[in-house]
Amino acid sequence: MSWLLENWFGSKESLEQVREDIHENLHREFYLGVSGLDNPQQSANRVNSKELFLVMNGPWENQLDDAEQELLQYAHDEMPPVVRNEVGIIPFFTQVTNDGYLVLVYIRNATDRSVLLQKLPLTLVTEDGEEVAKKTFDLISSGPVGEMSSRPMEFMFRWDEFDRIPEKEIPLMLTFIKPKKHGVEDNQNYNWGLSADESEQYLQQAEEKNPIAEGEVDLQVLDIKPGEDNGLKVIVAFRNGLGKRLEFTEVPIIVHDKAGDTVARVHFTLENMKVEANSHRVWAFDIPSSSFKKEAVNIAELTAFIPKAQQRKKEKAQVAPEVEDNKGLLQ
């Protein structure tokens, strides 16, 4: 990775020339919509880039020397202000390589909680808006992006992943594919993170063991299973016993071991998580091993629980955390 920075900055004779190069390569920032704003990019409530703490991780942390880290910090400080209470992704450098099209970005978290980006769907488009490549990146292994912090990251679109390879001189832009909202019929059968067989199994389990009581709303942990990279997968049933559709926006999950000690305490933010009247849905939450507070976890001895759901205005139900220091994870 160092050669990329050397290729970019190596021939520059002054910081002013570096600054010009940064702004020349800079792309438009796009936002993940965690603030709830319909058009966050139009918000004037912004945070100066220098107020965010730049964190290196993964290959960035291990392969960059002090001079290159200083250049990355300088480039970061030259970024435009980021929308407050949002997670923004701003591409600052692109490179055509033998393997594919590489985009370097800063992921900027201007919220007061950590966020874990699990699946990030991105596309490459031409200036005319033609989509030439689409790819979903799995970021769980990268761990959460801390509150009020920024992280450099690379996204590689390999040539065999392109629908059409444009001419080399045609510039490409990185864009975010916002997940489609599911209609009422789709929403009822849409159970995230589970196969069709698993979905049927857990829906049946939720219905048989604990039928929905009229007038009650609750969330129940149905199962704890091994997850990816030694993490956990917690299966949760959302149960709506009211005569109207509810939307759940936040889910804190606390995992304890046999001794009652906290193994993990995470906070998920959901988008478009609706449960129809007098029905239930199941959802799988991935908890990465990087969130564990203890080592040598025995899954058979773990239990998980969720603080009581509280109904909010506008017919939304939010799970209100009842413990301190909950850190947010974005699903």
PDB file of N, CA, C and O in Angstrom, residues 253-277:
ATOM      1  N   ILE A 253     -27.885  -5.401  22.784  1.00  0.00           N
ATOM      2  CA  ILE A 253     -27.793  -6.809  23.165  1.00  0.00           C
ATOM      3  C   ILE A 253     -26.642  -6.972  24.162  1.00  0.00           C
ATOM      4  O   ILE A 253     -25.528  -6.501  23.914  1.00  0.00           O
ATOM      5  N   ILE A 254     -26.928  -7.625  25.266  1.00  0.00           N
ATOM      6  CA  ILE A 254     -25.924  -7.876  26.298  1.00  0.00           C
ATOM      7  C   ILE A 254     -25.746  -9.384  26.426  1.00  0.00           C
ATOM      8  O   ILE A 254     -26.728 -10.115  26.585  1.00  0.00           O
ATOM      9  N   VAL A 255     -24.505  -9.844  26.356  1.00  0.00           N
ATOM     10  CA  VAL A 255     -24.196 -11.272  26.442  1.00  0.00           C
ATOM     11  C   VAL A 255     -23.421 -11.532  27.727  1.00  0.00           C
ATOM     12  O   VAL A 255     -22.426 -10.852  28.009  1.00  0.00           O
ATOM     13  N   HIS A 256     -23.892 -12.497  28.514  1.00  0.00           N
ATOM     14  CA  HIS A 256     -23.237 -12.890  29.760  1.00  0.00           C
ATOM     15  C   HIS A 256     -22.733 -14.323  29.667  1.00  0.00           C
ATOM     16  O   HIS A 256     -23.286 -15.140  28.913  1.00  0.00           O
ATOM     17  N   ASP A 257     -21.721 -14.637  30.467  1.00  0.00           N
ATOM     18  CA  ASP A 257     -21.279 -16.018  30.565  1.00  0.00           C
ATOM     19  C   ASP A 257     -21.935 -16.695  31.761  1.00  0.00           C
ATOM     20  O   ASP A 257     -22.797 -16.101  32.436  1.00  0.00           O
ATOM     21  N   LYS A 258     -21.536 -17.917  32.054  1.00  0.00           N
ATOM     22  CA  LYS A 258     -22.151 -18.705  33.121  1.00  0.00           C
ATOM     23  C   LYS A 258     -21.996 -18.044  34.484  1.00  0.00           C
ATOM     24  O   LYS A 258     -22.874 -18.141  35.349  1.00  0.00           O
ATOM     25  N   ALA A 259     -20.897 -17.314  34.676  1.00  0.00           N
ATOM     26  CA  ALA A 259     -20.633 -16.648  35.948  1.00  0.00           C
ATOM     27  C   ALA A 259     -21.363 -15.316  36.085  1.00  0.00           C
ATOM     28  O   ALA A 259     -21.305 -14.675  37.134  1.00  0.00           O
ATOM     29  N   GLY A 260     -22.047 -14.904  35.021  1.00  0.00           N
ATOM     30  CA  GLY A 260     -22.762 -13.637  35.057  1.00  0.00           C
ATOM     31  C   GLY A 260     -21.936 -12.446  34.621  1.00  0.00           C
ATOM     32  O   GLY A 260     -22.409 -11.299  34.671  1.00  0.00           O
ATOM     33  N   ASP A 261     -20.704 -12.696  34.163  1.00  0.00           N
ATOM     34  CA  ASP A 261     -19.845 -11.605  33.693  1.00  0.00           C
ATOM     35  C   ASP A 261     -20.229 -11.214  32.265  1.00  0.00           C
ATOM     36  O   ASP A 261     -20.673 -12.056  31.472  1.00  0.00           O
ATOM     37  N   THR A 262     -20.052  -9.943  31.939  1.00  0.00           N
ATOM     38  CA  THR A 262     -20.384  -9.452  30.606  1.00  0.00           C
ATOM     39  C   THR A 262     -19.322  -9.884  29.592  1.00  0.00           C
ATOM     40  O   THR A 262     -18.141  -9.587  29.753  1.00  0.00           O
ATOM     41  N   VAL A 263     -19.763 -10.599  28.562  1.00  0.00           N
ATOM     42  CA  VAL A 263     -18.877 -11.022  27.479  1.00  0.00           C
ATOM     43  C   VAL A 263     -18.884  -9.988  26.357  1.00  0.00           C
ATOM     44  O   VAL A 263     -17.847  -9.677  25.771  1.00  0.00           O
ATOM     45  N   ALA A 264     -20.059  -9.454  26.067  1.00  0.00           N
ATOM     46  CA  ALA A 264     -20.178  -8.431  25.016  1.00  0.00           C
ATOM     47  C   ALA A 264     -21.387  -7.567  25.307  1.00  0.00           C
ATOM     48  O   ALA A 264     -22.390  -8.032  25.850  1.00  0.00           O
ATOM     49  N   ARG A 265     -21.280  -6.313  24.952  1.00  0.00           N
ATOM     50  CA  ARG A 265     -22.394  -5.367  25.091  1.00  0.00           C
ATOM     51  C   ARG A 265     -22.377  -4.491  23.841  1.00  0.00           C
ATOM     52  O   ARG A 265     -21.479  -3.685  23.646  1.00  0.00           O
ATOM     53  N   VAL A 266     -23.337  -4.695  22.952  1.00  0.00           N
ATOM     54  CA  VAL A 266     -23.348  -4.009  21.666  1.00  0.00           C
ATOM     55  C   VAL A 266     -24.698  -3.346  21.438  1.00  0.00           C
ATOM     56  O   VAL A 266     -25.697  -3.703  22.065  1.00  0.00           O
ATOM     57  N   HIS A 267     -24.704  -2.404  20.514  1.00  0.00           N
ATOM     58  CA  HIS A 267     -25.913  -1.620  20.256  1.00  0.00           C
ATOM     59  C   HIS A 267     -26.084  -1.503  18.748  1.00  0.00           C
ATOM     60  O   HIS A 267     -25.269  -0.893  18.072  1.00  0.00           O
ATOM     61  N   PHE A 268     -27.120  -2.102  18.224  1.00  0.00           N
ATOM     62  CA  PHE A 268     -27.382  -2.105  16.788  1.00  0.00           C
ATOM     63  C   PHE A 268     -28.400  -1.030  16.430  1.00  0.00           C
ATOM     64  O   PHE A 268     -29.374  -0.819  17.159  1.00  0.00           O
ATOM     65  N   THR A 269     -28.183  -0.372  15.312  1.00  0.00           N
ATOM     66  CA  THR A 269     -29.143   0.574  14.753  1.00  0.00           C
ATOM     67  C   THR A 269     -29.746  -0.039  13.497  1.00  0.00           C
ATOM     68  O   THR A 269     -29.020  -0.510  12.622  1.00  0.00           O
ATOM     69  N   LEU A 270     -31.068  -0.049  13.411  1.00  0.00           N
ATOM     70  CA  LEU A 270     -31.772  -0.669  12.294  1.00  0.00           C
ATOM     71  C   LEU A 270     -32.432   0.383  11.423  1.00  0.00           C
ATOM     72  O   LEU A 270     -32.819   1.451  11.896  1.00  0.00           O
ATOM     73  N   GLU A 271     -32.581   0.062  10.147  1.00  0.00           N
ATOM     74  CA  GLU A 271     -33.302   0.925   9.216  1.00  0.00           C
ATOM     75  C   GLU A 271     -34.430   0.132   8.564  1.00  0.00           C
ATOM     76  O   GLU A 271     -34.218  -0.977   8.076  1.00  0.00           O
ATOM     77  N   ASN A 272     -35.635   0.687   8.611  1.00  0.00           N
ATOM     78  CA  ASN A 272     -36.792   0.069   7.964  1.00  0.00           C
ATOM     79  C   ASN A 272     -37.114  -1.306   8.552  1.00  0.00           C
ATOM     80  O   ASN A 272     -37.508  -2.225   7.845  1.00  0.00           O
ATOM     81  N   MET A 273     -36.935  -1.445   9.863  1.00  0.00           N
ATOM     82  CA  MET A 273     -37.257  -2.706  10.529  1.00  0.00           C
ATOM     83  C   MET A 273     -38.687  -2.617  11.059  1.00  0.00           C
ATOM     84  O   MET A 273     -38.926  -2.160  12.171  1.00  0.00           O
ATOM     85  N   LYS A 274     -39.643  -3.031  10.241  1.00  0.00           N
ATOM     86  CA  LYS A 274     -41.058  -2.914  10.583  1.00  0.00           C
ATOM     87  C   LYS A 274     -41.649  -4.302  10.864  1.00  0.00           C
ATOM     88  O   LYS A 274     -41.305  -5.265  10.195  1.00  0.00           O
ATOM     89  N   VAL A 275     -42.517  -4.355  11.855  1.00  0.00           N
ATOM     90  CA  VAL A 275     -43.211  -5.588  12.196  1.00  0.00           C
ATOM     91  C   VAL A 275     -44.703  -5.308  12.116  1.00  0.00           C
ATOM     92  O   VAL A 275     -45.214  -4.392  12.773  1.00  0.00           O
ATOM     93  N   GLU A 276     -45.392  -6.076  11.302  1.00  0.00           N
ATOM     94  CA  GLU A 276     -46.808  -5.836  11.088  1.00  0.00           C
ATOM     95  C   GLU A 276     -47.619  -6.122  12.358  1.00  0.00           C
ATOM     96  O   GLU A 276     -47.140  -6.767  13.294  1.00  0.00           O
ATOM     97  N   ALA A 277     -48.846  -5.626  12.384  1.00  0.00           N
ATOM     98  CA  ALA A 277     -49.733  -5.798  13.534  1.00  0.00           C
ATOM     99  C   ALA A 277     -49.950  -7.279  13.841  1.00  0.00           C
ATOM    100  O   ALA A 277     -50.122  -8.093  12.922  1.00  0.00           O
TER     101      ALA A 277
END
